[in-house]
XYZ file of C-alpha atoms in Angstrom:
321
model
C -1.873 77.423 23.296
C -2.093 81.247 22.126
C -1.576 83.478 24.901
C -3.825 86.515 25.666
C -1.099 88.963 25.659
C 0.175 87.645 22.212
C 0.871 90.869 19.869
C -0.052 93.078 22.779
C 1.622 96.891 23.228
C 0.683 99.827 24.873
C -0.099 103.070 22.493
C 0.053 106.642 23.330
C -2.829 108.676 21.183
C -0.132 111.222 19.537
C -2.583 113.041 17.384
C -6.625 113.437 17.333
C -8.711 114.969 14.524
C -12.071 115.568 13.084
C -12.493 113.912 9.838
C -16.389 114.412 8.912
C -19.700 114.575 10.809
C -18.865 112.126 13.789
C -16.014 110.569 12.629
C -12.399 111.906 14.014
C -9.251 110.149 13.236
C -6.341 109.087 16.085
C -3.039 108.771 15.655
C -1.264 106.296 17.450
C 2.250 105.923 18.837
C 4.178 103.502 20.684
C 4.322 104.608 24.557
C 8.673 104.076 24.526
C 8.685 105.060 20.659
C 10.078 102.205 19.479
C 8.850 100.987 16.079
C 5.452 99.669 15.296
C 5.176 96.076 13.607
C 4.704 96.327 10.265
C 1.128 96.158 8.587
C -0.112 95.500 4.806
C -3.308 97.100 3.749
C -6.900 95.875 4.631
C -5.257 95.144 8.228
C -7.095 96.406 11.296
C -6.318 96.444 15.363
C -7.922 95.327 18.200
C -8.310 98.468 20.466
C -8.652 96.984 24.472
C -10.726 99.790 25.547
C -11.856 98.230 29.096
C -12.922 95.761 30.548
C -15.049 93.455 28.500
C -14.681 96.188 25.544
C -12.626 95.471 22.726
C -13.297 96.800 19.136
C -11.804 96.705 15.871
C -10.680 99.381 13.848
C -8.683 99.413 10.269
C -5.800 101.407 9.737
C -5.970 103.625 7.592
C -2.723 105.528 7.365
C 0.716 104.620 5.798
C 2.148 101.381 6.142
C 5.530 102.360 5.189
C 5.206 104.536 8.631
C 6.505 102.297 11.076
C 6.157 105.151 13.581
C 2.859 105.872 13.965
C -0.091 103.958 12.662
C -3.962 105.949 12.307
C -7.620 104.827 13.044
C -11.148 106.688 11.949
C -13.905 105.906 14.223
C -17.288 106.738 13.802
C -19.340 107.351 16.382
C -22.146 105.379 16.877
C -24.793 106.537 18.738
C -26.832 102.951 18.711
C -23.409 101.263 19.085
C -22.455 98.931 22.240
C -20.360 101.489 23.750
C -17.127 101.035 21.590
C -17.184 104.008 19.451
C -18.563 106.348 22.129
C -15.479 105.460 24.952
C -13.112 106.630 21.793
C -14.811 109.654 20.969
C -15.406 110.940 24.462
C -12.551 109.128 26.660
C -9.189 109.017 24.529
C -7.924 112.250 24.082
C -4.293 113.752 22.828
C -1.735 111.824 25.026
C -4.479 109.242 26.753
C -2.842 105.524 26.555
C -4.275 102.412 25.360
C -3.750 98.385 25.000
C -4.322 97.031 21.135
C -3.197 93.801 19.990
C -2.519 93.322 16.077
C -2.076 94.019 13.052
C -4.036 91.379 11.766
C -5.400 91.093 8.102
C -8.483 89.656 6.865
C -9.120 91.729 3.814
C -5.638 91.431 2.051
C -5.264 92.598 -0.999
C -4.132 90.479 -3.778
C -2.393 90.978 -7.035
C -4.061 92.541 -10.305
C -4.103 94.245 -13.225
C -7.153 96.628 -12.289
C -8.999 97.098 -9.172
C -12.495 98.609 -8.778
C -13.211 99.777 -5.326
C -16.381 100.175 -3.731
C -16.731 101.844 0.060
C -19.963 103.591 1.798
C -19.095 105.707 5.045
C -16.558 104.280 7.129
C -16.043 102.035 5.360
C -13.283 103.630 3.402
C -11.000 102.894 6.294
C -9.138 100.163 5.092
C -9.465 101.103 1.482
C -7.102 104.401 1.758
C -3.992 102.412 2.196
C -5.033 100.129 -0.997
C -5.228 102.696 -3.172
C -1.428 103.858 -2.788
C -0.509 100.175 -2.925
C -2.522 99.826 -6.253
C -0.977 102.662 -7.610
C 2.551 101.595 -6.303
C 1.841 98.387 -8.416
C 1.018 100.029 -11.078
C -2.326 98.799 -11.412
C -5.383 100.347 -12.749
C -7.760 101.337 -10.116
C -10.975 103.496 -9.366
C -13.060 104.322 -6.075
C -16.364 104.689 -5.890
C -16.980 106.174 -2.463
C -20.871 106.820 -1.273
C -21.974 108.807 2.189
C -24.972 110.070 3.207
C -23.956 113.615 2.626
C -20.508 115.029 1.685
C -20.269 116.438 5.375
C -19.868 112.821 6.901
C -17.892 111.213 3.897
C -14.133 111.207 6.072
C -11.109 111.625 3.871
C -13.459 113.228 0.815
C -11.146 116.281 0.885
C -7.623 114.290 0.745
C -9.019 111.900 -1.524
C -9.866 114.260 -4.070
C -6.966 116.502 -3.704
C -4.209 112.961 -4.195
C -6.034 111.046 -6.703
C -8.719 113.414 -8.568
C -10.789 111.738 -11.040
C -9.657 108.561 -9.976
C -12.110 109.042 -6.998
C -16.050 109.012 -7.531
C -17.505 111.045 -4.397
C -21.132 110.380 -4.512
C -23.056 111.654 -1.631
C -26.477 110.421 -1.596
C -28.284 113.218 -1.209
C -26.916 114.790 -4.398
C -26.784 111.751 -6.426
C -29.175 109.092 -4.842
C -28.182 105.652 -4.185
C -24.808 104.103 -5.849
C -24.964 103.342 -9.599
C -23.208 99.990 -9.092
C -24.244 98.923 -12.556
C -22.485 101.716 -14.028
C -19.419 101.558 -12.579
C -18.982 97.679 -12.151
C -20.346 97.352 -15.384
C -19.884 93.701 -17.098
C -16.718 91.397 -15.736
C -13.440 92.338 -17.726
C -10.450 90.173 -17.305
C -7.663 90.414 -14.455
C -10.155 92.825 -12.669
C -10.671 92.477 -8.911
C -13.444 94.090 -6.884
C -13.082 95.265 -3.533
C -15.845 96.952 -0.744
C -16.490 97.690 2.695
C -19.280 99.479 4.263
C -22.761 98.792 5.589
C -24.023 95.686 5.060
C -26.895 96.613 2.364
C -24.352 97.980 -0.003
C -22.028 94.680 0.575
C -25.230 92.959 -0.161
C -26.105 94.889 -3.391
C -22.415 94.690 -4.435
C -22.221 90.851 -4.161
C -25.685 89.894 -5.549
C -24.442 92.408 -8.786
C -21.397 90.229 -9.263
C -23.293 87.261 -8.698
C -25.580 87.904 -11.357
C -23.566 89.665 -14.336
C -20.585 86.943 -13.642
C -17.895 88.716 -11.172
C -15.777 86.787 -9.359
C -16.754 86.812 -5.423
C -15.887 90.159 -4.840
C -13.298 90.876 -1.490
C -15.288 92.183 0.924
C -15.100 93.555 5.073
C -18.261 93.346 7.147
C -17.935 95.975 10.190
C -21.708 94.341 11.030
C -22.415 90.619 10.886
C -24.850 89.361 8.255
C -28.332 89.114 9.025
C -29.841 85.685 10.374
C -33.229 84.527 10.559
C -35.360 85.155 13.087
C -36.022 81.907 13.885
C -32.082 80.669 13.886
C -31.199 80.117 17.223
C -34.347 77.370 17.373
C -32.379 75.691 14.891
C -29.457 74.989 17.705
C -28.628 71.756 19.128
C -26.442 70.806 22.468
C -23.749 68.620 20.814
C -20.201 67.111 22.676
C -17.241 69.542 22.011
C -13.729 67.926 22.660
C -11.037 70.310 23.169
C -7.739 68.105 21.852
C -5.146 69.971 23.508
C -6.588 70.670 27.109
C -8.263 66.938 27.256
C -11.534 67.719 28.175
C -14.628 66.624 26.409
C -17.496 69.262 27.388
C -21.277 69.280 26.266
C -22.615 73.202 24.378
C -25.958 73.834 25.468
C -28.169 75.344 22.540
C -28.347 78.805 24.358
C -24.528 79.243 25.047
C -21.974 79.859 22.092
C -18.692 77.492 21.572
C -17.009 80.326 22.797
C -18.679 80.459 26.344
C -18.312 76.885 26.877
C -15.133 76.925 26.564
C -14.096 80.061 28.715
C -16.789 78.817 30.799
C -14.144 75.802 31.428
C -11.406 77.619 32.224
C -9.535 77.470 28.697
C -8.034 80.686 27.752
C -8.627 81.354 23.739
C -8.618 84.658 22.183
C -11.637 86.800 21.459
C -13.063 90.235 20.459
C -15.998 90.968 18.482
C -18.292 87.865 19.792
C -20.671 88.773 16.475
C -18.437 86.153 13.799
C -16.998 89.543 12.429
C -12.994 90.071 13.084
C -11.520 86.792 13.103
C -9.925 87.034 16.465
C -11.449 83.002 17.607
C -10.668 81.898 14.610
C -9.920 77.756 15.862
C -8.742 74.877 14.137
C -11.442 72.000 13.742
C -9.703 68.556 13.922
C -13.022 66.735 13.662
C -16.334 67.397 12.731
C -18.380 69.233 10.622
C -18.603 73.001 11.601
C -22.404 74.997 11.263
C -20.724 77.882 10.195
C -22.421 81.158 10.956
C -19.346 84.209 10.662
C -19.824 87.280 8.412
C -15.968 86.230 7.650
C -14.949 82.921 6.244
C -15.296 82.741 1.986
C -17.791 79.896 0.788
C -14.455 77.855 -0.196
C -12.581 78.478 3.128
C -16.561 76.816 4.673
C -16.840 74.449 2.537
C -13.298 73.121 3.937
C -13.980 73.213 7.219
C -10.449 73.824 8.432
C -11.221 76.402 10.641
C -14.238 78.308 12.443
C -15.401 81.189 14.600
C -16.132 80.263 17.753
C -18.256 82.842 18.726
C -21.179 82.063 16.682
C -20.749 79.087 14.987
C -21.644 75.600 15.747
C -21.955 72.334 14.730
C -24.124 69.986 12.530
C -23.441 67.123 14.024
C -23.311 65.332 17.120
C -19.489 65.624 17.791
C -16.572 68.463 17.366
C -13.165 68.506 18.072
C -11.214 71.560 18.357
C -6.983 72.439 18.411
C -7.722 73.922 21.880
């Protein structure tokens, strides 16, 4: 069984800085300065900022830097209390529990890359530029804010790549022109975006319809259900394989709960079907999945699921727990 403390260090915040309009960046060092695992682009951490508040943030800064890795954090002022506690409690030389790397936006290998972020989420795209151009790969950003004042890492974006970059604060330009930059699918071309969910939307329903292929993508915000979704839940019989026990999930408490609820320890973050943390293996059964994470093939499967949100469609389910 995974243990809690798996991948778990304690950081010392080395460096602090503002990066736009409610967004500063930390810099984050292990507490005996020994090296930091290593890390691959598209990774993020899980910050353990007290109890019953743990967040995830993407690094952002060099992964060849095995000394020091960096976050950006925007505050949020309709937020559950994550970004505020960073903002206003971790100053220069404050210490901190994370647990990580872990990667669920990898990028993969090809010829050209167009990249599409809005706000924040540029985060995890900084370190895939240099690894694109390492590659020698083709590559472009198109990077969209609100206003140039709360786009974070406009000024070193522009100043390494130049016209490689496409700052386009909105209220200069208006919305993204994702038809003009995504244009019509061209071989060995991969897409790649993170940021609010409407612009994830927009970019995936583009690709959809002019031919893309599914286009790699990291939700900070899980997708929207219907409002009417949790009247489609049913109790069913959840059998945990390795602990023995054979348990019944109401419809008003979440795989997750019922689980913890019986004592089994199991990994977990987010709760909202977002980071991946719960991620379980499904031995039986047919999962209702309901995660802004897995693809449609990885679903389809049924290997895995989310525990924190997702279900199941039938009567029975049988977890590696």
């Amino acid at each position: 069984m995974t243990s809690m403390a798996e991948n778990l260090r304690t950081v010392v915040v080395a460096d602090r800085r503002h990066e736009a309009e409610g967004v500063i960046s930390l810099t984050l060092r292990d507490v005996d300065g020994a090296d930091l695992p290593a890390w691959q682009p598209g990774a993020h951490l899980d910050l353990l900022l007290a109890e019953e508040l743990e967040r995830q943030y993407s690094l952002c800064g060099d992964p060849a830097d095995r000394a020091s890795w960096r976050i950006a954090v925007l505050r949020e002022p309709e937020g559950r209390g994550g970004s505020a506690h960073v903002h206003d409690r971790l100053p220069v030389g404050s210490t901190l529990r994370v647990r990580g790397p872990r990667n669920n936006f990898p990028l993969g290998q090809a010829e050209r890359y167009l990249f599409v972020a809005g706000g924040i989420g540029v985060t995890p795209i900084l370190p895939m530029l240099g690894a694109a151009q390492a590659a020698g790969a083709q590559w472009s950003l198109l990077y969209g804010g609100r206003r140039r004042a709360s786009m974070a890492f406009a000024d070193e974006l522009a100043a390494r790549h130049g016209d490689r970059v496409l700052l386009r604060p909105q209220d200069e330009t208006g919305l993204l022109d994702l038809a003009g930059y995504l244009g019509a699918p061209r071989p060995g071309t991969a897409v790649y975006c993170c940021g609010p969910g409407p612009l994830l939307d927009a970019v995936a329903d583009y690709c959809a319809a002019r031919g893309w292929p599914q286009p790699a993508m990291e939700r900070f915000q899980p997708k929207p259900r219907s409002a009417d979704a949790d009247a489609e839940n049913r109790p069913f019989e959840l059998v945990l394989a390795r602990s023995g026990l054979t348990l019944t999930v109401p419809p008003d408490t979440s795989v997750l709960d019922t689980v913890r609820a019986a004592g089994v320890e199991v990994l977990y973050s987010c709760t909202e079907g977002t980071c991946g943390t719960c991620e379980t293996d499904v031995l039986d059964g047919d999962p209702d999945h309901r995660d802004s994470l897995l693809t449609a093939a990885e679903r389809a499967a049924g290997e895995t699921m989310m525990i924190c949100v997702s279900r199941c469609r039938g009567e029975r389910l049988v977890l590696d727990l």
